[in-house]
Short mmCIF file of C-alpha atoms and ligand atoms in Angstrom, two decimals:
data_model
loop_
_atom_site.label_atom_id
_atom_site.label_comp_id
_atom_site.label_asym_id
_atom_site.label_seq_id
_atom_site.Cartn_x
_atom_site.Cartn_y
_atom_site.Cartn_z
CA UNK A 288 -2.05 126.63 270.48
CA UNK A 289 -2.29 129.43 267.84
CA UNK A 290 -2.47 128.49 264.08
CA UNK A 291 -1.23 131.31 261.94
CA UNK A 292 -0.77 130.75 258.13
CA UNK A 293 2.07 130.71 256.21
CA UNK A 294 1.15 132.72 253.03
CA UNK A 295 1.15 136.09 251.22
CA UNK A 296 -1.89 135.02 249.26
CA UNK A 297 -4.83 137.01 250.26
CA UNK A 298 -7.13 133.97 248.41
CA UNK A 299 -5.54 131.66 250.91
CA UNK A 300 -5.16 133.89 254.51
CA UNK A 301 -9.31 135.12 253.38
CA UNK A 302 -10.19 130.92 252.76
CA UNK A 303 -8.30 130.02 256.16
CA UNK A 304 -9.39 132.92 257.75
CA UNK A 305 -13.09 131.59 257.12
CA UNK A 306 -12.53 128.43 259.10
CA UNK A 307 -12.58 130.53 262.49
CA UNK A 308 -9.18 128.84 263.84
CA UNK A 309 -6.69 131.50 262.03
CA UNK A 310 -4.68 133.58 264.76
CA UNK A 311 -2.03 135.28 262.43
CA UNK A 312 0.02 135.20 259.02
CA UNK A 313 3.42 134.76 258.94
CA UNK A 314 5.17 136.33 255.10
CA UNK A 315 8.75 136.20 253.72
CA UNK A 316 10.20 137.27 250.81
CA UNK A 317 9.83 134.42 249.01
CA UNK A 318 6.23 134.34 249.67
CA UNK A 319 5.90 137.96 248.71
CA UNK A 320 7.43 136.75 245.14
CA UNK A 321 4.63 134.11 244.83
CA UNK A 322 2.35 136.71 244.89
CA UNK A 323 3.81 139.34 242.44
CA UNK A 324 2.84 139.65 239.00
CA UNK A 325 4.54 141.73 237.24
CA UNK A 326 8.19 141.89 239.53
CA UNK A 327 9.55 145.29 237.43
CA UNK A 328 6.92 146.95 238.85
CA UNK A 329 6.44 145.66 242.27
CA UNK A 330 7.44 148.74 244.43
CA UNK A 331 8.57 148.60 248.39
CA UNK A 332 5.03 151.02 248.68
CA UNK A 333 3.00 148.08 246.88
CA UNK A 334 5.04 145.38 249.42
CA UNK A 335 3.76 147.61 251.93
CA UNK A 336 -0.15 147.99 250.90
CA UNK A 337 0.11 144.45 250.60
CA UNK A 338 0.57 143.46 253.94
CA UNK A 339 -2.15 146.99 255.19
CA UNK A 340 -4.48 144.34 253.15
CA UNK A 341 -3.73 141.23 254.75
CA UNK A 342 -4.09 143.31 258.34
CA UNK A 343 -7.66 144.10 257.41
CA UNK A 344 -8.57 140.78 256.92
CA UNK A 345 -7.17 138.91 260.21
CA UNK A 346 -7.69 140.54 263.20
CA UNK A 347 -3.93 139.08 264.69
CA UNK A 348 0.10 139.12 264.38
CA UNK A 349 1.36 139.75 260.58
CA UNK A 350 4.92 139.00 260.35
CA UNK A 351 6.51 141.13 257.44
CA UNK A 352 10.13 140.80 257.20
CA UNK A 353 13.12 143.44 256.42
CA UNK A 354 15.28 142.60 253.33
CA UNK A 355 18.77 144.36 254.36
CA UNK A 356 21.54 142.73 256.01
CA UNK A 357 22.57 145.66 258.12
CA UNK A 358 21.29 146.49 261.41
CA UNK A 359 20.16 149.97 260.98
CA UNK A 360 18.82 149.32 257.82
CA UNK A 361 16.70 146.98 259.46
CA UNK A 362 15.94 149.50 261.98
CA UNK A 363 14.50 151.86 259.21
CA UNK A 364 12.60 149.58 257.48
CA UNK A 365 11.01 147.86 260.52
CA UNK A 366 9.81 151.23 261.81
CA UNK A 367 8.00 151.97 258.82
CA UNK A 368 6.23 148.26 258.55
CA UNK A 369 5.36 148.50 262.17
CA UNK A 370 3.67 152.21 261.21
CA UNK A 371 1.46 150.06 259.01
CA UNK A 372 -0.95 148.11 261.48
CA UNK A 373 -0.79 147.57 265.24
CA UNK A 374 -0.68 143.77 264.40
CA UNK A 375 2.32 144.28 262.04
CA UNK A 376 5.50 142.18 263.73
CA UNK A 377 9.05 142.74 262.54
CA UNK A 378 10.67 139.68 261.33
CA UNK A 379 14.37 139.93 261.48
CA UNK A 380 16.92 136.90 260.70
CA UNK A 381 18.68 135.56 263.49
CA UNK A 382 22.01 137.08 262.67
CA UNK A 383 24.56 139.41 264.65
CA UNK A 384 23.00 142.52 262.78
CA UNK A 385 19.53 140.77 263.01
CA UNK A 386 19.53 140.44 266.76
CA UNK A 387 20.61 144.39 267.09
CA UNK A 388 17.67 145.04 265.68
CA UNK A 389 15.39 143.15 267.42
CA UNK A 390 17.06 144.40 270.58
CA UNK A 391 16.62 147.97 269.34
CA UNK A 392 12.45 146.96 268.80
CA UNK A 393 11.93 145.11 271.79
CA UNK A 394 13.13 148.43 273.49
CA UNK A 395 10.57 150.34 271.81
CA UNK A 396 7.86 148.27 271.73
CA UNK A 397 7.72 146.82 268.45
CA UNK A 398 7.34 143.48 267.81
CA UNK A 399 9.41 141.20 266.35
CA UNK A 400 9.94 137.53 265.14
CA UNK A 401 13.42 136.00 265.17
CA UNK A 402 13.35 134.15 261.64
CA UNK A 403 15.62 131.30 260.67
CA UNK A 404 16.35 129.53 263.20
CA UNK A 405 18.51 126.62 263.30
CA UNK A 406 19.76 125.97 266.84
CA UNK A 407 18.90 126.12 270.20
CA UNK A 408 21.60 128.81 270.93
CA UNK A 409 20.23 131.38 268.16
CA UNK A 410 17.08 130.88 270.15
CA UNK A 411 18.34 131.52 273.22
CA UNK A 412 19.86 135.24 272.28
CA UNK A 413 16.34 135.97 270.47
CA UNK A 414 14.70 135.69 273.64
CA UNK A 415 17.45 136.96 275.26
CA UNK A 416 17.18 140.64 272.91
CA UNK A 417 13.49 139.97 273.47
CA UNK A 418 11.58 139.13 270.06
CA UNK A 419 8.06 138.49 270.82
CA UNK A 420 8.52 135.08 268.65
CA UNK A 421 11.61 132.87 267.11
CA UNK A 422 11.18 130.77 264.50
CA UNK A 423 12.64 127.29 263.70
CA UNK A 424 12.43 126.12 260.51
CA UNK A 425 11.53 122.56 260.54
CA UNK A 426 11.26 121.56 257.93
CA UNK A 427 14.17 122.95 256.39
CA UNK A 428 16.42 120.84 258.98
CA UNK A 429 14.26 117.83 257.92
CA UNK A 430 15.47 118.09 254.36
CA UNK A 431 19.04 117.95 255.84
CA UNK A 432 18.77 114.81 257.76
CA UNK A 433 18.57 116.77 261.14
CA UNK A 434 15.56 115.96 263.00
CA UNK A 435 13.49 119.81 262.94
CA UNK A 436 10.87 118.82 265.78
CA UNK A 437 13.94 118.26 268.02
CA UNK A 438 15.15 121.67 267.80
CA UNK A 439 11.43 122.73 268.90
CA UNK A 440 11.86 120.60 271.82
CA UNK A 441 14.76 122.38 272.74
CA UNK A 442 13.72 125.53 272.79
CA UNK A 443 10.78 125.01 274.66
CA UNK A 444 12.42 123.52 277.27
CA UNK A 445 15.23 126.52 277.65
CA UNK A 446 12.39 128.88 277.13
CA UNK A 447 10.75 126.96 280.42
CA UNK A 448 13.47 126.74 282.77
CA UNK A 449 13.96 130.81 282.34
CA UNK A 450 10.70 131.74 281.93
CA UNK A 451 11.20 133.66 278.49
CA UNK A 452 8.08 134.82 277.10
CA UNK A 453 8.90 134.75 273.66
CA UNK A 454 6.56 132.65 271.81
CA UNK A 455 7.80 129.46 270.01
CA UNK A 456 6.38 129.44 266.51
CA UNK A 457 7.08 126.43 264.09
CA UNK A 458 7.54 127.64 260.79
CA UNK A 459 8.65 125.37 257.69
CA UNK A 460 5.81 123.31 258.49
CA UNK A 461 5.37 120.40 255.62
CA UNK A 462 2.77 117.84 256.71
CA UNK A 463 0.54 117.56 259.88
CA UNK A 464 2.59 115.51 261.66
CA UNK A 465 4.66 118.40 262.83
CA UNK A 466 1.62 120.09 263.52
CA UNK A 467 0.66 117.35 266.34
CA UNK A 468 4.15 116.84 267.00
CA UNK A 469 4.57 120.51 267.72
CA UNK A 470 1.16 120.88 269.81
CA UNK A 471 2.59 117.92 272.19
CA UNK A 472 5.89 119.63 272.75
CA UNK A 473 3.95 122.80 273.75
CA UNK A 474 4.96 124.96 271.48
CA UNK A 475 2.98 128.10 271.17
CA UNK A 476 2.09 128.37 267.37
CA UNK A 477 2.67 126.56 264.26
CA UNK A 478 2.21 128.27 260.88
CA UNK A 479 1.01 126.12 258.13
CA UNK A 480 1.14 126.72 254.95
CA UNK A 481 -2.87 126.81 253.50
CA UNK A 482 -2.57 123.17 251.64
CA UNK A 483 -1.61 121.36 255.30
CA UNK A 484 -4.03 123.53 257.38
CA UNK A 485 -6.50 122.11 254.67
CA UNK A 486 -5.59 118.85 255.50
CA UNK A 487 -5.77 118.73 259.06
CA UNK A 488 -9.54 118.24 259.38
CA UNK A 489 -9.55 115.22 256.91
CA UNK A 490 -9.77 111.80 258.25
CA UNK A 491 -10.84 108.53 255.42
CA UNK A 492 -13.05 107.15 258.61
CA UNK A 493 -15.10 110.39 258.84
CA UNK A 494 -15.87 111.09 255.25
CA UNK A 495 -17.04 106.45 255.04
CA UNK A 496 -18.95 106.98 258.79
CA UNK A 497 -20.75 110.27 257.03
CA UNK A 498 -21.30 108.43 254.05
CA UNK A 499 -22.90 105.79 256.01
CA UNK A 500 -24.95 108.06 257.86
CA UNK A 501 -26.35 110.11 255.13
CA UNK A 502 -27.25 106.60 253.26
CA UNK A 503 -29.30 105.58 256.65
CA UNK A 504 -30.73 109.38 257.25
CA UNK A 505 -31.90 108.60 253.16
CA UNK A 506 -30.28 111.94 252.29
CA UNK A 507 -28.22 109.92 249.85
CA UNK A 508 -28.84 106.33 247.86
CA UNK A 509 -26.50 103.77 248.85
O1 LIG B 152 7.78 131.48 256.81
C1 LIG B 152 8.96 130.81 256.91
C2 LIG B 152 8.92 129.31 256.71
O2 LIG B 152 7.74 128.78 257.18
C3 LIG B 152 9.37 128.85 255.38
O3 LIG B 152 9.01 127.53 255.08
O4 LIG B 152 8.72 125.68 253.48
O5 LIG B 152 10.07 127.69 252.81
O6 LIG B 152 10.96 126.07 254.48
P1 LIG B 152 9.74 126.70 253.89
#
């Protein structure tokens, strides 16, 4: 399973980065705005540096996303991300215009991830127009009493009986659970936001059994 991280922070990909288990970052617009200072003067060039910077630092996919509607526009703007890095994947939304693009990059070999993803049928076409990833939001269907992991198992089980190879990547990730929920429905990556991925190493019984050990090893006093 590949763990990418969900996060335009360059702190936070460099500190997950350092743990040796980071495969990718996944960014959207609303992550970009975390990281902005000064909005007036945020320009599409400094968007773009941005995500040139988080390519030098991990050494796998970096989803950057379009922000137009319309399909051409899309186009445009997803031929000069991809122009940044080789690693640089195209994330369109799952719309009518969305999938034209993604049809139009699949053709010529840029990659793309299909981005908010509700159902199993939205899936379906992404794979079908050929994006290298689709993303279901979890999460998101969590918070409206629609169970999120279920539309992963969905799509993993479509994606088996055709054989798509369009990786399933759980975004809207909010706790671990769907982390281990996501790894025993196969899916192929789940990106975390940094303050889960932090957590998923944690366990009460370790840090009381180290404590215990250091005491007898008289590292520390009891
Ligand atoms: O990157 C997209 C996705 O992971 C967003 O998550 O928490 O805003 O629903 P969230």
């Amino acid at each position: 399973m590949k763990f990418f991280i969900d996060t335009a922070s360059l702190d936070e990909i460099r500190a997950a980065n350092e743990l040796g288990v980071l495969d990718g970052v996944t960014t959207n617009p609303s992550l970009i705005a975390k990281i902005v200072e000064d909005p007036d003067n945020f320009t599409y060039a400094d968007f773009k540096a941005h995500i040139a910077k988080i390519c030098e630092i991990v050494d796998g996919p970096v989803s950057a996303e379009v922000t137009t509607l319309k399909a051409e526009e899309m186009i445009a703007q997803g031929e000069e991300l991809a122009a940044i890095h080789e690693n640089v994947v195209i994330k369109c939304p799952l719309t009518v215009e969305g999938l034209k693009a993604i049809k139009h990059f699949s053709s010529n070999g840029i990659k793309t991830n299909a981005t908010l993803v509700f159902s199993p049928t939205q899936a379906l076409l992404a794979a079908k127009a050929g994006a290298n990833f689709v993303s279901p939001f979890i999460g998101r269907l969590d918070d409206i009493s629609t169970n999120g992991m279920e539309l992963v198992r969905q799509i993993v089980t479509i994606y088996d009986n055709y054989g798509y190879l369009t990786e399933v990547l759980v975004a809207s990730i909010r706790h671990p659970l769907h982390v281990v929920e996501a790894a025993m429905m196969g899916a192929d990556v789940a990106t975390i936001p940094y303050a889960v991925i932090s957590k998923l190493a944690n366990h009460p019984l370790t840090d009381q059994g180290l404590e215990k050990f250091m005491e007898d090893a008289g590292v520390i006093k009891p």
